[in-house]
Coordinates of C-alpha atoms in Angstrom, one line a residue:
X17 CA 202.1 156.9 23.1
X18 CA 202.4 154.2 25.4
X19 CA 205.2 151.5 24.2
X20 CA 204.4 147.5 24.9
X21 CA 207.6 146.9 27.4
X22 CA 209.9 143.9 26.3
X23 CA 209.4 140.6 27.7
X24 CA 212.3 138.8 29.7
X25 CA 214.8 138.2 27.9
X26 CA 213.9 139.9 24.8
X27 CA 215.7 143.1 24.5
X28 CA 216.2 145.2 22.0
X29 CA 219.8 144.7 20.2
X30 CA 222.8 147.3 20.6
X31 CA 223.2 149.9 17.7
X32 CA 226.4 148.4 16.7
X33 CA 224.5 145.1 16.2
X34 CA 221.6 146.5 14.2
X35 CA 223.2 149.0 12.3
X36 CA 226.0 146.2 11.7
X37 CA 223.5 143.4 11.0
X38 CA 221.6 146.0 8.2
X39 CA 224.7 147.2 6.8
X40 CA 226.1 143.4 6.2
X41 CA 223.0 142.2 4.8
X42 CA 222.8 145.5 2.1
X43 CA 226.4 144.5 1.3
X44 CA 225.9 141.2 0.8
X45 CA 222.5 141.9 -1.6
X46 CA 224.9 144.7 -3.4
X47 CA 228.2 142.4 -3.7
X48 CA 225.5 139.9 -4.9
X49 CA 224.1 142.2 -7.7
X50 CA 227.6 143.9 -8.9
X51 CA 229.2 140.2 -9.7
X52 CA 226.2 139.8 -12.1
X53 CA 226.1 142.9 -13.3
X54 CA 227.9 143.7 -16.3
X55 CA 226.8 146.9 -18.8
X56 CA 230.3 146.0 -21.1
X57 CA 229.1 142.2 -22.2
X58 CA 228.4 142.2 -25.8
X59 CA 225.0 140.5 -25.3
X60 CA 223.8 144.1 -23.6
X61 CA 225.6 146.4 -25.8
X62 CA 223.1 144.6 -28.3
X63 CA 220.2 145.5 -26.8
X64 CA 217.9 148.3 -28.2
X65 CA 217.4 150.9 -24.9
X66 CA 215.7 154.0 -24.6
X67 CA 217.3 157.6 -25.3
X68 CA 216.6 158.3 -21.7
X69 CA 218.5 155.5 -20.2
X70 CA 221.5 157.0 -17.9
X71 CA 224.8 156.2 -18.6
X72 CA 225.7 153.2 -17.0
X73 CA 228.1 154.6 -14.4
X74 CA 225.4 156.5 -13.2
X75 CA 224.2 153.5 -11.5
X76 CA 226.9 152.8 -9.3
X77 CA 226.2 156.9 -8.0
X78 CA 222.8 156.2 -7.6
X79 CA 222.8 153.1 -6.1
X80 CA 225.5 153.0 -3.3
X81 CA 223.9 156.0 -1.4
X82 CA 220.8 154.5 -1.9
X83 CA 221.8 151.2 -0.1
X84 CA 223.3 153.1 2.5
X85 CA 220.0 154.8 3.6
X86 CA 217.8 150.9 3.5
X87 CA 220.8 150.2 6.3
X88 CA 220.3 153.1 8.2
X89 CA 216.5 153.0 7.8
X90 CA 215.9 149.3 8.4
X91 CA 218.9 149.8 11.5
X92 CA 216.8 152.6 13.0
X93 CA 213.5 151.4 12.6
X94 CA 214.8 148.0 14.7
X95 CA 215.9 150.1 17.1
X96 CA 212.2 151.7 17.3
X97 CA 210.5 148.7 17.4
X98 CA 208.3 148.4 20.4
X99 CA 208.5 144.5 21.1
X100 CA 210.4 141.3 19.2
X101 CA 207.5 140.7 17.1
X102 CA 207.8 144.1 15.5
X103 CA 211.4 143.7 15.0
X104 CA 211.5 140.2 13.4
X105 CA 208.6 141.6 10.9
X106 CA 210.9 144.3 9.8
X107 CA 213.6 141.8 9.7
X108 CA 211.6 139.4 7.8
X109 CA 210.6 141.9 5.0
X110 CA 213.8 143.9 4.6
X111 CA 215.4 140.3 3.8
X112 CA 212.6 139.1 1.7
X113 CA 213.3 142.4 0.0
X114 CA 216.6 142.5 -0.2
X115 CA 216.6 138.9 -2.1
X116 CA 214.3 140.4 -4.6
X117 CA 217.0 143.1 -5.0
X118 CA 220.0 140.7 -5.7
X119 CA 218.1 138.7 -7.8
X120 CA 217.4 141.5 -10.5
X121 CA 220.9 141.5 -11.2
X122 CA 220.8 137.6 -12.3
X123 CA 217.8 137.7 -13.7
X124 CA 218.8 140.4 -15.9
X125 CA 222.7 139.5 -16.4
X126 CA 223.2 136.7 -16.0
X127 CA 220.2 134.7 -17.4
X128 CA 219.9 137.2 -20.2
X129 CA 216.2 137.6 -19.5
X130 CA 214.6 141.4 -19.1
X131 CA 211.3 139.9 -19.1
X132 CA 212.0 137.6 -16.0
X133 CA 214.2 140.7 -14.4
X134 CA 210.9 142.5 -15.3
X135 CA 208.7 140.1 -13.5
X136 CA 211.3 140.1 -10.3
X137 CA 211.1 143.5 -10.6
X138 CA 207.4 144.1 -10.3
X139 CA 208.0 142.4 -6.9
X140 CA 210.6 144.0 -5.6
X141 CA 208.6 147.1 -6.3
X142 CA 205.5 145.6 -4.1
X143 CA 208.4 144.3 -1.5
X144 CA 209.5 148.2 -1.0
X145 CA 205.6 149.4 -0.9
X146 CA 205.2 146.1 2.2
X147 CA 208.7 147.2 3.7
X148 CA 207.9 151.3 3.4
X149 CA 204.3 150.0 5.3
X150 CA 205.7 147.9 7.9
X151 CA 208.7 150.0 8.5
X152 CA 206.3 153.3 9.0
X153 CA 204.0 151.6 11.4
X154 CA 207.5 152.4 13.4
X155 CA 209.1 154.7 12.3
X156 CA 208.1 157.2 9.8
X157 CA 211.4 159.2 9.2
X158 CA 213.0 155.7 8.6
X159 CA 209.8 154.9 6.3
X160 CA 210.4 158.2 4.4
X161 CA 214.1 157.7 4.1
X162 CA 213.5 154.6 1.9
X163 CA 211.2 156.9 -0.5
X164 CA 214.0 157.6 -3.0
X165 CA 214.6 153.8 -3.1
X166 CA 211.4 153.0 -3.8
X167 CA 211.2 155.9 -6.3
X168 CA 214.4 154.4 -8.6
X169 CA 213.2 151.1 -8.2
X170 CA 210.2 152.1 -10.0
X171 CA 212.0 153.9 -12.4
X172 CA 214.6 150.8 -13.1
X173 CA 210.7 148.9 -13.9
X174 CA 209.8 151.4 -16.5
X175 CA 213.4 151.2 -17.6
X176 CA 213.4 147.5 -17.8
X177 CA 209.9 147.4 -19.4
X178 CA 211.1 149.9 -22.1
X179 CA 214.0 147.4 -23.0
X180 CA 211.6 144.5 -23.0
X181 CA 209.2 146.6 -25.6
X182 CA 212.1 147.6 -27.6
X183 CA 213.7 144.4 -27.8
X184 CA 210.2 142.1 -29.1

């Protein structure tokens, strides 16, 4: 496969930079998220959810490894990219993603509102089927590495949906 060569001046960023640049903005969205989030707050102890809801701790288990792999991912898959264009693409989409992740949290939390939370997170789950896409056009092992995001974001829809149907 023949790779479009970089124009002057345009070269690919270090490892430390990408890697570090991936892993600051997936902090950021999760440090964003966790000072919304709160499971203990009476208004969601209220809340009629379904019997196969996990335990709420279970979400910090699932979602920290979870963040760790968009970094690595979207910091690999920069490093892949062919040519600037590619790059700021990825770039583009993992941060219109990642605001779609942080803003569950609030939606959810701190607005009280599972049907907005729902809404955002209809989107996010179209953001990770546009950032799996975009990301496997260059790299596929960093495409498939974001599957099990992609997978609990779709189950944290049905989960959300469920609370919005139980709570009419």
């Amino acid at each position: 496969m023949k790779v479009i060569s970089e124009r002057a001046g345009a070269r690919r960023p270090g490892p430390w930079l990408r890697y570090g640049a991936t892993a600051a903005a997936v902090a950021v969205t999760a440090a964003v998220g966790a000072t919304a989030t709160d499971p203990n707050i009476t208004w969601y102890a209220s809340l009629r959810k379904p019997s196969w809801q996990p335990p709420s701790w279970a979400f910090g288990l699932v979602w920290t490894p979870l963040y760790a792999s968009i970094a690595c991912a979207a910091g690999h898959a920069l490093g892949r990219a062919p040519y600037p264009r590619r790059r700021a693409g990825i770039a583009a989409e993992l941060a219109a993603n990642l605001a779609l992740n942080a803003s569950w949290s609030r939606l959810f939390f701190a607005r009280r509102d599972p049907e907005a939370a729902l809404a955002g997170n209809v989107l996010l789950n179209l953001s990770n089927a546009r950032l799996i896409r975009r990301i496997g056009r260059t790299d596929r092992a960093a495409a498939a590495a974001l599957a099990p995001y992609a997978g609990w974001c779709a189950f944290a829809a049905a989960l959300n949906a469920s609370i919005v149907r139980l709570n009419r």
